[in-house]
């Protein structure tokens, strides 16, 4: 599996979140990870599957393509099942990105009626683009489970 394979290569620390809202969970996990002074932070969503060596490939992509962020693409879990290229399902991010962007890094945005207008991942990537960070999309991952699960 990814963890066993990657621990043989990298010095990994694994952090998981409880049942918090997604933006709060992501922000608290980044804060915890930054205490370890990592080179990268990897986001893995629990409803995805991926090849065991994808982390190694993403570290290589970041190094050779001088990318600050490496994302995988995946199909949405709900109709019309469009391809997501700016989600955090499997995303490797250099520590310097979090150093440069003020916390909270992940924020949902709502209109005046309280309707969600921007997801926490899209808002984060928009901020990264404004700051000039290079993001590339490499590799594909899959959802586990069907629609509505």
mmCIF file with all atom_site columns, C-alpha atoms in Angstrom:
data_model
loop_
_atom_site.group_PDB
_atom_site.id
_atom_site.type_symbol
_atom_site.label_atom_id
_atom_site.label_alt_id
_atom_site.label_comp_id
_atom_site.label_asym_id
_atom_site.label_entity_id
_atom_site.label_seq_id
_atom_site.pdbx_PDB_ins_code
_atom_site.Cartn_x
_atom_site.Cartn_y
_atom_site.Cartn_z
_atom_site.occupancy
_atom_site.B_iso_or_equiv
_atom_site.pdbx_formal_charge
_atom_site.auth_seq_id
_atom_site.auth_comp_id
_atom_site.auth_asym_id
_atom_site.auth_atom_id
_atom_site.pdbx_PDB_model_num
ATOM 1   C CA . UNK A 1 1   ? 0.000   0.000  0.000   1.00 0.00 ? 1   UNK A CA 1
ATOM 2   C CA . UNK A 1 2   ? 0.983   3.644  -0.359  1.00 0.00 ? 2   UNK A CA 1
ATOM 3   C CA . UNK A 1 3   ? 1.980   4.170  3.286   1.00 0.00 ? 3   UNK A CA 1
ATOM 4   C CA . UNK A 1 4   ? 4.173   1.061  3.560   1.00 0.00 ? 4   UNK A CA 1
ATOM 5   C CA . UNK A 1 5   ? 5.791   1.713  0.188   1.00 0.00 ? 5   UNK A CA 1
ATOM 6   C CA . UNK A 1 6   ? 6.389   5.415  0.885   1.00 0.00 ? 6   UNK A CA 1
ATOM 7   C CA . UNK A 1 7   ? 7.689   4.957  4.433   1.00 0.00 ? 7   UNK A CA 1
ATOM 8   C CA . UNK A 1 8   ? 10.558  2.954  2.987   1.00 0.00 ? 8   UNK A CA 1
ATOM 9   C CA . UNK A 1 9   ? 11.542  6.038  0.955   1.00 0.00 ? 9   UNK A CA 1
ATOM 10  C CA . UNK A 1 10  ? 10.402  9.072  2.976   1.00 0.00 ? 10  UNK A CA 1
ATOM 11  C CA . UNK A 1 11  ? 10.192  10.189 6.590   1.00 0.00 ? 11  UNK A CA 1
ATOM 12  C CA . UNK A 1 12  ? 6.382   10.292 6.811   1.00 0.00 ? 12  UNK A CA 1
ATOM 13  C CA . UNK A 1 13  ? 4.097   11.704 9.489   1.00 0.00 ? 13  UNK A CA 1
ATOM 14  C CA . UNK A 1 14  ? 0.422   10.839 9.114   1.00 0.00 ? 14  UNK A CA 1
ATOM 15  C CA . UNK A 1 15  ? -2.334  13.091 10.425  1.00 0.00 ? 15  UNK A CA 1
ATOM 16  C CA . UNK A 1 16  ? -6.037  12.332 10.187  1.00 0.00 ? 16  UNK A CA 1
ATOM 17  C CA . UNK A 1 17  ? -9.081  14.418 10.962  1.00 0.00 ? 17  UNK A CA 1
ATOM 18  C CA . UNK A 1 18  ? -12.222 13.629 12.897  1.00 0.00 ? 18  UNK A CA 1
ATOM 19  C CA . UNK A 1 19  ? -15.704 14.596 11.891  1.00 0.00 ? 19  UNK A CA 1
ATOM 20  C CA . UNK A 1 20  ? -15.098 18.337 11.550  1.00 0.00 ? 20  UNK A CA 1
ATOM 21  C CA . UNK A 1 21  ? -16.291 20.535 8.710   1.00 0.00 ? 21  UNK A CA 1
ATOM 22  C CA . UNK A 1 22  ? -13.923 20.025 5.787   1.00 0.00 ? 22  UNK A CA 1
ATOM 23  C CA . UNK A 1 23  ? -12.392 23.505 5.871   1.00 0.00 ? 23  UNK A CA 1
ATOM 24  C CA . UNK A 1 24  ? -11.739 23.285 9.628   1.00 0.00 ? 24  UNK A CA 1
ATOM 25  C CA . UNK A 1 25  ? -10.290 19.779 9.243   1.00 0.00 ? 25  UNK A CA 1
ATOM 26  C CA . UNK A 1 26  ? -7.926  20.798 6.455   1.00 0.00 ? 26  UNK A CA 1
ATOM 27  C CA . UNK A 1 27  ? -6.739  23.913 8.304   1.00 0.00 ? 27  UNK A CA 1
ATOM 28  C CA . UNK A 1 28  ? -6.115  22.020 11.562  1.00 0.00 ? 28  UNK A CA 1
ATOM 29  C CA . UNK A 1 29  ? -4.242  19.241 9.736   1.00 0.00 ? 29  UNK A CA 1
ATOM 30  C CA . UNK A 1 30  ? -1.982  21.772 8.002   1.00 0.00 ? 30  UNK A CA 1
ATOM 31  C CA . UNK A 1 31  ? -1.277  23.512 11.322  1.00 0.00 ? 31  UNK A CA 1
ATOM 32  C CA . UNK A 1 32  ? -0.301  20.180 12.899  1.00 0.00 ? 32  UNK A CA 1
ATOM 33  C CA . UNK A 1 33  ? 1.834   19.164 9.929   1.00 0.00 ? 33  UNK A CA 1
ATOM 34  C CA . UNK A 1 34  ? 3.692   22.496 9.872   1.00 0.00 ? 34  UNK A CA 1
ATOM 35  C CA . UNK A 1 35  ? 4.895   21.829 13.433  1.00 0.00 ? 35  UNK A CA 1
ATOM 36  C CA . UNK A 1 36  ? 6.971   18.991 11.942  1.00 0.00 ? 36  UNK A CA 1
ATOM 37  C CA . UNK A 1 37  ? 8.646   21.374 9.427   1.00 0.00 ? 37  UNK A CA 1
ATOM 38  C CA . UNK A 1 38  ? 7.909   19.164 6.389   1.00 0.00 ? 38  UNK A CA 1
ATOM 39  C CA . UNK A 1 39  ? 9.124   19.639 2.855   1.00 0.00 ? 39  UNK A CA 1
ATOM 40  C CA . UNK A 1 40  ? 5.641   18.778 1.549   1.00 0.00 ? 40  UNK A CA 1
ATOM 41  C CA . UNK A 1 41  ? 2.112   18.226 2.789   1.00 0.00 ? 41  UNK A CA 1
ATOM 42  C CA . UNK A 1 42  ? 0.069   15.571 1.009   1.00 0.00 ? 42  UNK A CA 1
ATOM 43  C CA . UNK A 1 43  ? -3.711  15.585 1.056   1.00 0.00 ? 43  UNK A CA 1
ATOM 44  C CA . UNK A 1 44  ? -5.441  12.221 0.604   1.00 0.00 ? 44  UNK A CA 1
ATOM 45  C CA . UNK A 1 45  ? -9.215  12.067 0.681   1.00 0.00 ? 45  UNK A CA 1
ATOM 46  C CA . UNK A 1 46  ? -10.603 8.904  2.242   1.00 0.00 ? 46  UNK A CA 1
ATOM 47  C CA . UNK A 1 47  ? -12.991 8.218  -0.650  1.00 0.00 ? 47  UNK A CA 1
ATOM 48  C CA . UNK A 1 48  ? -10.279 7.813  -3.304  1.00 0.00 ? 48  UNK A CA 1
ATOM 49  C CA . UNK A 1 49  ? -8.045  4.998  -4.465  1.00 0.00 ? 49  UNK A CA 1
ATOM 50  C CA . UNK A 1 50  ? -4.711  5.391  -6.205  1.00 0.00 ? 50  UNK A CA 1
ATOM 51  C CA . UNK A 1 51  ? -1.560  3.546  -7.205  1.00 0.00 ? 51  UNK A CA 1
ATOM 52  C CA . UNK A 1 52  ? 0.863   2.727  -4.384  1.00 0.00 ? 52  UNK A CA 1
ATOM 53  C CA . UNK A 1 53  ? 3.732   4.667  -6.003  1.00 0.00 ? 53  UNK A CA 1
ATOM 54  C CA . UNK A 1 54  ? 1.829   7.890  -6.766  1.00 0.00 ? 54  UNK A CA 1
ATOM 55  C CA . UNK A 1 55  ? 3.467   9.851  -3.932  1.00 0.00 ? 55  UNK A CA 1
ATOM 56  C CA . UNK A 1 56  ? 6.934   9.013  -5.253  1.00 0.00 ? 56  UNK A CA 1
ATOM 57  C CA . UNK A 1 57  ? 5.884   10.138 -8.733  1.00 0.00 ? 57  UNK A CA 1
ATOM 58  C CA . UNK A 1 58  ? 4.430   13.392 -7.359  1.00 0.00 ? 58  UNK A CA 1
ATOM 59  C CA . UNK A 1 59  ? 7.639   14.219 -5.467  1.00 0.00 ? 59  UNK A CA 1
ATOM 60  C CA . UNK A 1 60  ? 9.574   13.639 -8.703  1.00 0.00 ? 60  UNK A CA 1
ATOM 61  C CA . UNK A 1 61  ? 7.118   15.836 -10.662 1.00 0.00 ? 61  UNK A CA 1
ATOM 62  C CA . UNK A 1 62  ? 7.492   18.626 -8.085  1.00 0.00 ? 62  UNK A CA 1
ATOM 63  C CA . UNK A 1 63  ? 11.276  18.422 -8.304  1.00 0.00 ? 63  UNK A CA 1
ATOM 64  C CA . UNK A 1 64  ? 11.752  18.078 -12.058 1.00 0.00 ? 64  UNK A CA 1
ATOM 65  C CA . UNK A 1 65  ? 8.983   20.432 -13.147 1.00 0.00 ? 65  UNK A CA 1
ATOM 66  C CA . UNK A 1 66  ? 9.704   22.901 -10.339 1.00 0.00 ? 66  UNK A CA 1
ATOM 67  C CA . UNK A 1 67  ? 6.060   22.773 -9.279  1.00 0.00 ? 67  UNK A CA 1
ATOM 68  C CA . UNK A 1 68  ? 4.826   23.991 -5.905  1.00 0.00 ? 68  UNK A CA 1
ATOM 69  C CA . UNK A 1 69  ? 1.627   21.942 -6.115  1.00 0.00 ? 69  UNK A CA 1
ATOM 70  C CA . UNK A 1 70  ? 0.990   18.612 -7.840  1.00 0.00 ? 70  UNK A CA 1
ATOM 71  C CA . UNK A 1 71  ? -2.637  17.452 -8.163  1.00 0.00 ? 71  UNK A CA 1
ATOM 72  C CA . UNK A 1 72  ? -4.300  14.324 -9.464  1.00 0.00 ? 72  UNK A CA 1
ATOM 73  C CA . UNK A 1 73  ? -7.441  14.487 -11.537 1.00 0.00 ? 73  UNK A CA 1
ATOM 74  C CA . UNK A 1 74  ? -10.508 12.394 -10.787 1.00 0.00 ? 74  UNK A CA 1
ATOM 75  C CA . UNK A 1 75  ? -14.162 12.115 -11.796 1.00 0.00 ? 75  UNK A CA 1
ATOM 76  C CA . UNK A 1 76  ? -16.746 13.803 -9.600  1.00 0.00 ? 76  UNK A CA 1
ATOM 77  C CA . UNK A 1 77  ? -18.772 11.415 -7.479  1.00 0.00 ? 77  UNK A CA 1
ATOM 78  C CA . UNK A 1 78  ? -22.118 12.890 -8.523  1.00 0.00 ? 78  UNK A CA 1
ATOM 79  C CA . UNK A 1 79  ? -23.668 13.421 -11.949 1.00 0.00 ? 79  UNK A CA 1
ATOM 80  C CA . UNK A 1 80  ? -22.605 14.630 -14.457 1.00 0.00 ? 80  UNK A CA 1
ATOM 81  C CA . UNK A 1 81  ? -19.321 13.002 -13.269 1.00 0.00 ? 81  UNK A CA 1
ATOM 82  C CA . UNK A 1 82  ? -17.099 15.731 -14.735 1.00 0.00 ? 82  UNK A CA 1
ATOM 83  C CA . UNK A 1 83  ? -13.343 15.535 -14.241 1.00 0.00 ? 83  UNK A CA 1
ATOM 84  C CA . UNK A 1 84  ? -12.031 17.468 -11.243 1.00 0.00 ? 84  UNK A CA 1
ATOM 85  C CA . UNK A 1 85  ? -8.614  19.069 -11.772 1.00 0.00 ? 85  UNK A CA 1
ATOM 86  C CA . UNK A 1 86  ? -8.619  21.473 -8.842  1.00 0.00 ? 86  UNK A CA 1
ATOM 87  C CA . UNK A 1 87  ? -9.618  19.255 -5.950  1.00 0.00 ? 87  UNK A CA 1
ATOM 88  C CA . UNK A 1 88  ? -7.492  18.042 -3.064  1.00 0.00 ? 88  UNK A CA 1
ATOM 89  C CA . UNK A 1 89  ? -8.259  14.309 -3.397  1.00 0.00 ? 89  UNK A CA 1
ATOM 90  C CA . UNK A 1 90  ? -4.558  13.532 -3.871  1.00 0.00 ? 90  UNK A CA 1
ATOM 91  C CA . UNK A 1 91  ? -2.496  16.713 -3.808  1.00 0.00 ? 91  UNK A CA 1
ATOM 92  C CA . UNK A 1 92  ? 1.126   17.327 -2.852  1.00 0.00 ? 92  UNK A CA 1
ATOM 93  C CA . UNK A 1 93  ? 1.915   20.892 -1.708  1.00 0.00 ? 93  UNK A CA 1
ATOM 94  C CA . UNK A 1 94  ? 5.279   22.382 -0.790  1.00 0.00 ? 94  UNK A CA 1
ATOM 95  C CA . UNK A 1 95  ? 5.511   23.798 2.729   1.00 0.00 ? 95  UNK A CA 1
ATOM 96  C CA . UNK A 1 96  ? 6.472   27.211 1.320   1.00 0.00 ? 96  UNK A CA 1
ATOM 97  C CA . UNK A 1 97  ? 2.965   27.604 -0.086  1.00 0.00 ? 97  UNK A CA 1
ATOM 98  C CA . UNK A 1 98  ? 1.493   27.494 3.419   1.00 0.00 ? 98  UNK A CA 1
ATOM 99  C CA . UNK A 1 99  ? 4.224   29.806 4.718   1.00 0.00 ? 99  UNK A CA 1
ATOM 100 C CA . UNK A 1 100 ? 3.310   32.428 2.104   1.00 0.00 ? 100 UNK A CA 1
ATOM 101 C CA . UNK A 1 101 ? -0.488  32.327 2.372   1.00 0.00 ? 101 UNK A CA 1
ATOM 102 C CA . UNK A 1 102 ? -2.042  33.510 5.634   1.00 0.00 ? 102 UNK A CA 1
ATOM 103 C CA . UNK A 1 103 ? -4.125  31.067 7.653   1.00 0.00 ? 103 UNK A CA 1
ATOM 104 C CA . UNK A 1 104 ? -6.883  29.973 7.359   1.00 0.00 ? 104 UNK A CA 1
ATOM 105 C CA . UNK A 1 105 ? -5.804  28.479 4.056   1.00 0.00 ? 105 UNK A CA 1
ATOM 106 C CA . UNK A 1 106 ? -9.090  26.745 3.312   1.00 0.00 ? 106 UNK A CA 1
ATOM 107 C CA . UNK A 1 107 ? -12.346 28.687 3.441   1.00 0.00 ? 107 UNK A CA 1
ATOM 108 C CA . UNK A 1 108 ? -15.795 28.090 2.032   1.00 0.00 ? 108 UNK A CA 1
ATOM 109 C CA . UNK A 1 109 ? -17.373 31.175 0.451   1.00 0.00 ? 109 UNK A CA 1
ATOM 110 C CA . UNK A 1 110 ? -21.101 31.901 0.597   1.00 0.00 ? 110 UNK A CA 1
ATOM 111 C CA . UNK A 1 111 ? -23.392 34.468 -1.011  1.00 0.00 ? 111 UNK A CA 1
ATOM 112 C CA . UNK A 1 112 ? -25.658 36.794 0.966   1.00 0.00 ? 112 UNK A CA 1
ATOM 113 C CA . UNK A 1 113 ? -28.367 34.086 1.161   1.00 0.00 ? 113 UNK A CA 1
ATOM 114 C CA . UNK A 1 114 ? -25.935 31.551 2.611   1.00 0.00 ? 114 UNK A CA 1
ATOM 115 C CA . UNK A 1 115 ? -25.586 29.504 -0.574  1.00 0.00 ? 115 UNK A CA 1
ATOM 116 C CA . UNK A 1 116 ? -22.139 27.988 -1.118  1.00 0.00 ? 116 UNK A CA 1
ATOM 117 C CA . UNK A 1 117 ? -20.399 29.756 -4.005  1.00 0.00 ? 117 UNK A CA 1
ATOM 118 C CA . UNK A 1 118 ? -16.764 28.596 -3.705  1.00 0.00 ? 118 UNK A CA 1
ATOM 119 C CA . UNK A 1 119 ? -15.445 25.365 -2.217  1.00 0.00 ? 119 UNK A CA 1
ATOM 120 C CA . UNK A 1 120 ? -12.494 25.411 0.160   1.00 0.00 ? 120 UNK A CA 1
ATOM 121 C CA . UNK A 1 121 ? -10.219 23.759 -2.410  1.00 0.00 ? 121 UNK A CA 1
ATOM 122 C CA . UNK A 1 122 ? -11.102 26.098 -5.281  1.00 0.00 ? 122 UNK A CA 1
ATOM 123 C CA . UNK A 1 123 ? -10.579 29.144 -3.048  1.00 0.00 ? 123 UNK A CA 1
ATOM 124 C CA . UNK A 1 124 ? -7.197  27.809 -1.918  1.00 0.00 ? 124 UNK A CA 1
ATOM 125 C CA . UNK A 1 125 ? -6.013  27.224 -5.495  1.00 0.00 ? 125 UNK A CA 1
ATOM 126 C CA . UNK A 1 126 ? -7.245  30.683 -6.517  1.00 0.00 ? 126 UNK A CA 1
ATOM 127 C CA . UNK A 1 127 ? -5.071  32.179 -3.741  1.00 0.00 ? 127 UNK A CA 1
ATOM 128 C CA . UNK A 1 128 ? -2.097  30.071 -4.863  1.00 0.00 ? 128 UNK A CA 1
ATOM 129 C CA . UNK A 1 129 ? -2.479  31.317 -8.424  1.00 0.00 ? 129 UNK A CA 1
ATOM 130 C CA . UNK A 1 130 ? -2.611  34.943 -7.221  1.00 0.00 ? 130 UNK A CA 1
ATOM 131 C CA . UNK A 1 131 ? 0.612   34.374 -5.289  1.00 0.00 ? 131 UNK A CA 1
ATOM 132 C CA . UNK A 1 132 ? 2.333   32.935 -8.373  1.00 0.00 ? 132 UNK A CA 1
ATOM 133 C CA . UNK A 1 133 ? 2.695   29.327 -7.236  1.00 0.00 ? 133 UNK A CA 1
ATOM 134 C CA . UNK A 1 134 ? 3.069   26.739 -9.993  1.00 0.00 ? 134 UNK A CA 1
ATOM 135 C CA . UNK A 1 135 ? 0.422   24.008 -9.970  1.00 0.00 ? 135 UNK A CA 1
ATOM 136 C CA . UNK A 1 136 ? 0.468   21.017 -12.292 1.00 0.00 ? 136 UNK A CA 1
ATOM 137 C CA . UNK A 1 137 ? -2.046  18.205 -12.760 1.00 0.00 ? 137 UNK A CA 1
ATOM 138 C CA . UNK A 1 138 ? -0.503  14.748 -13.140 1.00 0.00 ? 138 UNK A CA 1
ATOM 139 C CA . UNK A 1 139 ? -1.908  11.300 -12.630 1.00 0.00 ? 139 UNK A CA 1
ATOM 140 C CA . UNK A 1 140 ? -5.434  10.046 -12.126 1.00 0.00 ? 140 UNK A CA 1
ATOM 141 C CA . UNK A 1 141 ? -7.161  8.661  -9.070  1.00 0.00 ? 141 UNK A CA 1
ATOM 142 C CA . UNK A 1 142 ? -10.543 6.987  -8.601  1.00 0.00 ? 142 UNK A CA 1
ATOM 143 C CA . UNK A 1 143 ? -13.463 7.380  -6.210  1.00 0.00 ? 143 UNK A CA 1
ATOM 144 C CA . UNK A 1 144 ? -14.314 4.508  -3.885  1.00 0.00 ? 144 UNK A CA 1
ATOM 145 C CA . UNK A 1 145 ? -18.006 3.795  -3.530  1.00 0.00 ? 145 UNK A CA 1
ATOM 146 C CA . UNK A 1 146 ? -20.867 4.926  -5.658  1.00 0.00 ? 146 UNK A CA 1
ATOM 147 C CA . UNK A 1 147 ? -22.921 8.025  -6.036  1.00 0.00 ? 147 UNK A CA 1
ATOM 148 C CA . UNK A 1 148 ? -24.476 9.243  -2.801  1.00 0.00 ? 148 UNK A CA 1
ATOM 149 C CA . UNK A 1 149 ? -22.081 7.365  -0.501  1.00 0.00 ? 149 UNK A CA 1
#
